[in-house]
PDB file of C-alpha atoms in Angstrom:
ATOM      1  CA  UNK A   1      49.697   3.596  13.029  1.00 72.00           C
ATOM      2  CA  UNK A   2      46.050   2.710  13.660  1.00 74.00           C
ATOM      3  CA  UNK A   3      45.185   2.952   9.953  1.00 78.00           C
ATOM      4  CA  UNK A   4      48.070   0.692   8.955  1.00 84.00           C
ATOM      5  CA  UNK A   5      47.105  -1.894  11.566  1.00 83.00           C
ATOM      6  CA  UNK A   6      43.483  -1.788  10.332  1.00 82.00           C
ATOM      7  CA  UNK A   7      44.389  -2.027   6.665  1.00 84.00           C
ATOM      8  CA  UNK A   8      46.642  -5.034   7.339  1.00 89.00           C
ATOM      9  CA  UNK A   9      43.762  -6.870   9.051  1.00 90.00           C
ATOM     10  CA  UNK A  10      41.441  -6.052   6.068  1.00 88.00           C
ATOM     11  CA  UNK A  11      44.034  -7.111   3.570  1.00 89.00           C
ATOM     12  CA  UNK A  12      44.420 -10.430   5.324  1.00 92.00           C
ATOM     13  CA  UNK A  13      40.620 -11.017   5.287  1.00 91.00           C
ATOM     14  CA  UNK A  14      40.524 -10.668   9.104  1.00 91.00           C
ATOM     15  CA  UNK A  15      37.354  -8.588   9.048  1.00 88.00           C
ATOM     16  CA  UNK A  16      36.053  -9.571  12.487  1.00 87.00           C
ATOM     17  CA  UNK A  17      39.333  -8.763  14.018  1.00 88.00           C
ATOM     18  CA  UNK A  18      39.359  -5.430  12.216  1.00 86.00           C
ATOM     19  CA  UNK A  19      35.950  -4.482  13.569  1.00 84.00           C
ATOM     20  CA  UNK A  20      37.039  -5.575  17.086  1.00 83.00           C
ATOM     21  CA  UNK A  21      40.212  -3.535  16.733  1.00 81.00           C
ATOM     22  CA  UNK A  22      38.279  -0.402  15.788  1.00 77.00           C
ATOM     23  CA  UNK A  23      35.707  -1.050  18.484  1.00 75.00           C
ATOM     24  CA  UNK A  24      38.435  -0.825  21.170  1.00 75.00           C
ATOM     25  CA  UNK A  25      38.780   2.892  20.454  1.00 69.00           C
ATOM     26  CA  UNK A  26      36.508   5.114  22.430  1.00 56.00           C
ATOM     27  CA  UNK A  27      37.537   8.366  20.835  1.00 50.00           C
ATOM     28  CA  UNK A  28      35.589   9.788  17.954  1.00 48.00           C
ATOM     29  CA  UNK A  29      37.870   9.686  14.904  1.00 49.00           C
ATOM     30  CA  UNK A  30      38.367   5.938  15.317  1.00 49.00           C
ATOM     31  CA  UNK A  31      34.785   5.193  16.240  1.00 52.00           C
ATOM     32  CA  UNK A  32      33.485   7.019  13.201  1.00 59.00           C
ATOM     33  CA  UNK A  33      31.266   4.596  11.297  1.00 63.00           C
ATOM     34  CA  UNK A  34      32.834   5.607   7.955  1.00 67.00           C
ATOM     35  CA  UNK A  35      35.991   3.789   8.980  1.00 72.00           C
ATOM     36  CA  UNK A  36      33.993   0.540   8.890  1.00 79.00           C
ATOM     37  CA  UNK A  37      33.267   0.970   5.145  1.00 83.00           C
ATOM     38  CA  UNK A  38      36.562  -0.577   4.028  1.00 84.00           C
ATOM     39  CA  UNK A  39      35.949  -3.594   6.174  1.00 88.00           C
ATOM     40  CA  UNK A  40      32.400  -4.013   4.928  1.00 89.00           C
ATOM     41  CA  UNK A  41      33.378  -3.549   1.272  1.00 91.00           C
ATOM     42  CA  UNK A  42      36.224  -6.045   1.489  1.00 91.00           C
ATOM     43  CA  UNK A  43      34.107  -8.620   3.387  1.00 92.00           C
ATOM     44  CA  UNK A  44      31.301  -8.216   0.787  1.00 93.00           C
ATOM     45  CA  UNK A  45      33.714  -8.638  -2.115  1.00 93.00           C
ATOM     46  CA  UNK A  46      35.932 -11.460  -0.904  1.00 91.00           C
ATOM     47  CA  UNK A  47      34.076 -13.040   1.937  1.00 90.00           C
ATOM     48  CA  UNK A  48      31.211 -15.516   2.234  1.00 89.00           C
ATOM     49  CA  UNK A  49      27.725 -14.431   3.241  1.00 89.00           C
ATOM     50  CA  UNK A  50      28.373 -15.728   6.778  1.00 91.00           C
ATOM     51  CA  UNK A  51      31.550 -13.678   7.085  1.00 92.00           C
ATOM     52  CA  UNK A  52      29.776 -10.485   5.914  1.00 92.00           C
ATOM     53  CA  UNK A  53      27.007 -11.057   8.411  1.00 91.00           C
ATOM     54  CA  UNK A  54      29.559 -11.697  11.154  1.00 92.00           C
ATOM     55  CA  UNK A  55      31.214  -8.331  10.469  1.00 90.00           C
ATOM     56  CA  UNK A  56      27.837  -6.572  10.464  1.00 90.00           C
ATOM     57  CA  UNK A  57      26.933  -8.241  13.755  1.00 90.00           C
ATOM     58  CA  UNK A  58      30.228  -7.244  15.337  1.00 87.00           C
ATOM     59  CA  UNK A  59      29.708  -3.655  14.168  1.00 84.00           C
ATOM     60  CA  UNK A  60      26.240  -3.494  15.662  1.00 84.00           C
ATOM     61  CA  UNK A  61      27.427  -5.126  18.879  1.00 84.00           C
ATOM     62  CA  UNK A  62      30.134  -2.436  19.130  1.00 80.00           C
ATOM     63  CA  UNK A  63      27.569   0.328  18.857  1.00 79.00           C
ATOM     64  CA  UNK A  64      27.885   1.148  15.126  1.00 78.00           C
ATOM     65  CA  UNK A  65      24.544   1.061  13.392  1.00 80.00           C
ATOM     66  CA  UNK A  66      24.373   0.371   9.635  1.00 83.00           C
ATOM     67  CA  UNK A  67      23.255   3.447   7.816  1.00 85.00           C
ATOM     68  CA  UNK A  68      22.121   4.107   4.268  1.00 87.00           C
ATOM     69  CA  UNK A  69      25.635   4.732   3.113  1.00 87.00           C
ATOM     70  CA  UNK A  70      26.960   1.403   4.475  1.00 88.00           C
ATOM     71  CA  UNK A  71      24.009  -0.342   2.900  1.00 92.00           C
ATOM     72  CA  UNK A  72      24.628   1.232  -0.497  1.00 93.00           C
ATOM     73  CA  UNK A  73      28.328   0.189  -0.504  1.00 92.00           C
ATOM     74  CA  UNK A  74      27.461  -3.346   0.553  1.00 93.00           C
ATOM     75  CA  UNK A  75      24.845  -3.631  -2.252  1.00 94.00           C
ATOM     76  CA  UNK A  76      27.158  -2.164  -4.793  1.00 94.00           C
ATOM     77  CA  UNK A  77      30.022  -4.407  -3.849  1.00 94.00           C
ATOM     78  CA  UNK A  78      27.915  -7.547  -3.770  1.00 94.00           C
ATOM     79  CA  UNK A  79      26.531  -6.741  -7.201  1.00 95.00           C
ATOM     80  CA  UNK A  80      29.939  -5.898  -8.720  1.00 93.00           C
ATOM     81  CA  UNK A  81      31.104  -9.291  -7.457  1.00 93.00           C
ATOM     82  CA  UNK A  82      28.156 -10.941  -9.175  1.00 92.00           C
ATOM     83  CA  UNK A  83      26.609 -12.068  -5.878  1.00 93.00           C
ATOM     84  CA  UNK A  84      22.970 -11.350  -6.796  1.00 92.00           C
ATOM     85  CA  UNK A  85      21.514 -13.864  -4.295  1.00 92.00           C
ATOM     86  CA  UNK A  86      23.417 -12.290  -1.439  1.00 93.00           C
ATOM     87  CA  UNK A  87      22.433  -8.822  -2.637  1.00 94.00           C
ATOM     88  CA  UNK A  88      18.763  -9.825  -2.747  1.00 93.00           C
ATOM     89  CA  UNK A  89      19.065 -11.240   0.773  1.00 94.00           C
ATOM     90  CA  UNK A  90      20.755  -8.162   2.002  1.00 94.00           C
ATOM     91  CA  UNK A  91      18.017  -5.986   0.479  1.00 93.00           C
ATOM     92  CA  UNK A  92      15.443  -7.995   2.341  1.00 93.00           C
ATOM     93  CA  UNK A  93      17.350  -7.507   5.550  1.00 91.00           C
ATOM     94  CA  UNK A  94      17.579  -3.746   4.853  1.00 91.00           C
ATOM     95  CA  UNK A  95      13.794  -3.590   4.545  1.00 90.00           C
ATOM     96  CA  UNK A  96      13.318  -5.687   7.702  1.00 91.00           C
ATOM     97  CA  UNK A  97      15.810  -3.517   9.528  1.00 87.00           C
ATOM     98  CA  UNK A  98      13.964  -0.332   8.730  1.00 89.00           C
ATOM     99  CA  UNK A  99      16.564   1.140   6.428  1.00 88.00           C
ATOM    100  CA  UNK A 100      14.965   3.597   3.996  1.00 89.00           C
ATOM    101  CA  UNK A 101      15.499   2.151   0.548  1.00 90.00           C
ATOM    102  CA  UNK A 102      16.240   4.530  -2.242  1.00 90.00           C
ATOM    103  CA  UNK A 103      16.802   4.137  -5.977  1.00 90.00           C
ATOM    104  CA  UNK A 104      20.524   4.398  -5.258  1.00 91.00           C
ATOM    105  CA  UNK A 105      20.322   1.206  -3.164  1.00 91.00           C
ATOM    106  CA  UNK A 106      18.491  -0.725  -5.936  1.00 93.00           C
ATOM    107  CA  UNK A 107      20.530   0.623  -8.861  1.00 93.00           C
ATOM    108  CA  UNK A 108      23.487  -1.875  -8.465  1.00 94.00           C
ATOM    109  CA  UNK A 109      21.141  -4.822  -8.506  1.00 93.00           C
ATOM    110  CA  UNK A 110      19.226  -3.423 -11.438  1.00 93.00           C
ATOM    111  CA  UNK A 111      22.551  -2.880 -13.250  1.00 92.00           C
ATOM    112  CA  UNK A 112      23.584  -6.514 -12.563  1.00 93.00           C
ATOM    113  CA  UNK A 113      20.285  -7.902 -13.830  1.00 93.00           C
ATOM    114  CA  UNK A 114      20.298  -5.694 -16.902  1.00 91.00           C
ATOM    115  CA  UNK A 115      23.864  -6.781 -17.904  1.00 89.00           C
ATOM    116  CA  UNK A 116      23.038 -10.415 -17.254  1.00 89.00           C
ATOM    117  CA  UNK A 117      19.984  -9.905 -19.606  1.00 88.00           C
ATOM    118  CA  UNK A 118      17.568 -11.065 -16.875  1.00 90.00           C
ATOM    119  CA  UNK A 119      14.519  -9.242 -18.119  1.00 88.00           C
ATOM    120  CA  UNK A 120      12.267 -10.887 -15.521  1.00 91.00           C
ATOM    121  CA  UNK A 121      14.380  -9.543 -12.680  1.00 91.00           C
ATOM    122  CA  UNK A 122      14.696  -6.077 -14.316  1.00 90.00           C
ATOM    123  CA  UNK A 123      10.868  -6.036 -14.521  1.00 90.00           C
ATOM    124  CA  UNK A 124      10.639  -7.135 -10.845  1.00 91.00           C
ATOM    125  CA  UNK A 125      13.073  -4.405  -9.819  1.00 90.00           C
ATOM    126  CA  UNK A 126      11.012  -1.750 -11.620  1.00 91.00           C
ATOM    127  CA  UNK A 127       7.873  -2.996  -9.825  1.00 91.00           C
ATOM    128  CA  UNK A 128       9.702  -2.943  -6.468  1.00 90.00           C
ATOM    129  CA  UNK A 129      10.881   0.623  -7.111  1.00 91.00           C
ATOM    130  CA  UNK A 130       7.265   1.623  -7.733  1.00 91.00           C
ATOM    131  CA  UNK A 131       6.097  -0.136  -4.622  1.00 91.00           C
ATOM    132  CA  UNK A 132       8.819   1.552  -2.510  1.00 89.00           C
ATOM    133  CA  UNK A 133       8.145   4.898  -4.274  1.00 89.00           C
ATOM    134  CA  UNK A 134      11.767   5.293  -5.265  1.00 87.00           C
ATOM    135  CA  UNK A 135      11.585   4.973  -9.041  1.00 82.00           C
ATOM    136  CA  UNK A 136      11.931   3.932 -11.786  1.00 83.00           C
ATOM    137  CA  UNK A 137      13.621   7.204 -12.509  1.00 85.00           C
ATOM    138  CA  UNK A 138      15.901   8.543 -15.194  1.00 87.00           C
ATOM    139  CA  UNK A 139      18.941   6.898 -13.623  1.00 87.00           C
ATOM    140  CA  UNK A 140      17.352   3.472 -13.456  1.00 87.00           C
ATOM    141  CA  UNK A 141      16.021   3.667 -16.975  1.00 88.00           C
ATOM    142  CA  UNK A 142      19.453   4.803 -18.255  1.00 89.00           C
ATOM    143  CA  UNK A 143      21.056   1.777 -16.483  1.00 88.00           C
ATOM    144  CA  UNK A 144      18.849  -0.586 -18.484  1.00 86.00           C
ATOM    145  CA  UNK A 145      19.302   1.287 -21.707  1.00 86.00           C
ATOM    146  CA  UNK A 146      23.076   1.311 -21.257  1.00 85.00           C
ATOM    147  CA  UNK A 147      23.015  -2.488 -20.774  1.00 81.00           C
ATOM    148  CA  UNK A 148      20.991  -2.912 -23.962  1.00 76.00           C
ATOM    149  CA  UNK A 149      23.442  -0.798 -25.838  1.00 74.00           C
ATOM    150  CA  UNK A 150      26.426  -2.947 -24.857  1.00 64.00           C
TER     151      UNK A 150
END
């Protein structure tokens, strides 16, 4: 099946090939951008920064535009993998690309900084949230308090 072939490529770390495979389908269920989430998440978790950008580039070339949902999952996955530098770079790219940044996008990075006890970065994130008018809110404050509790 299509799903099995796609999952095999993702499992093998063949993200570019998985995107190309999906891009060959012209019919809606296979061109749905949500199908690209697994590829993006796996590339963000296990791949290098170059590999992730290659996948994103191939998606865009095939007509799939990154949306807020993709960006959230990429940010979350990079942060869960402890890749704060890549997450910061991706955040900058989101801003440059015109993606509307929400507190949800910034929460994974805030959580990572809070658990790493990087008070300077937590403070910078709160300032960024204020500048972008997306927080700090109850969720972001609870993230920091939870990290302090642990």
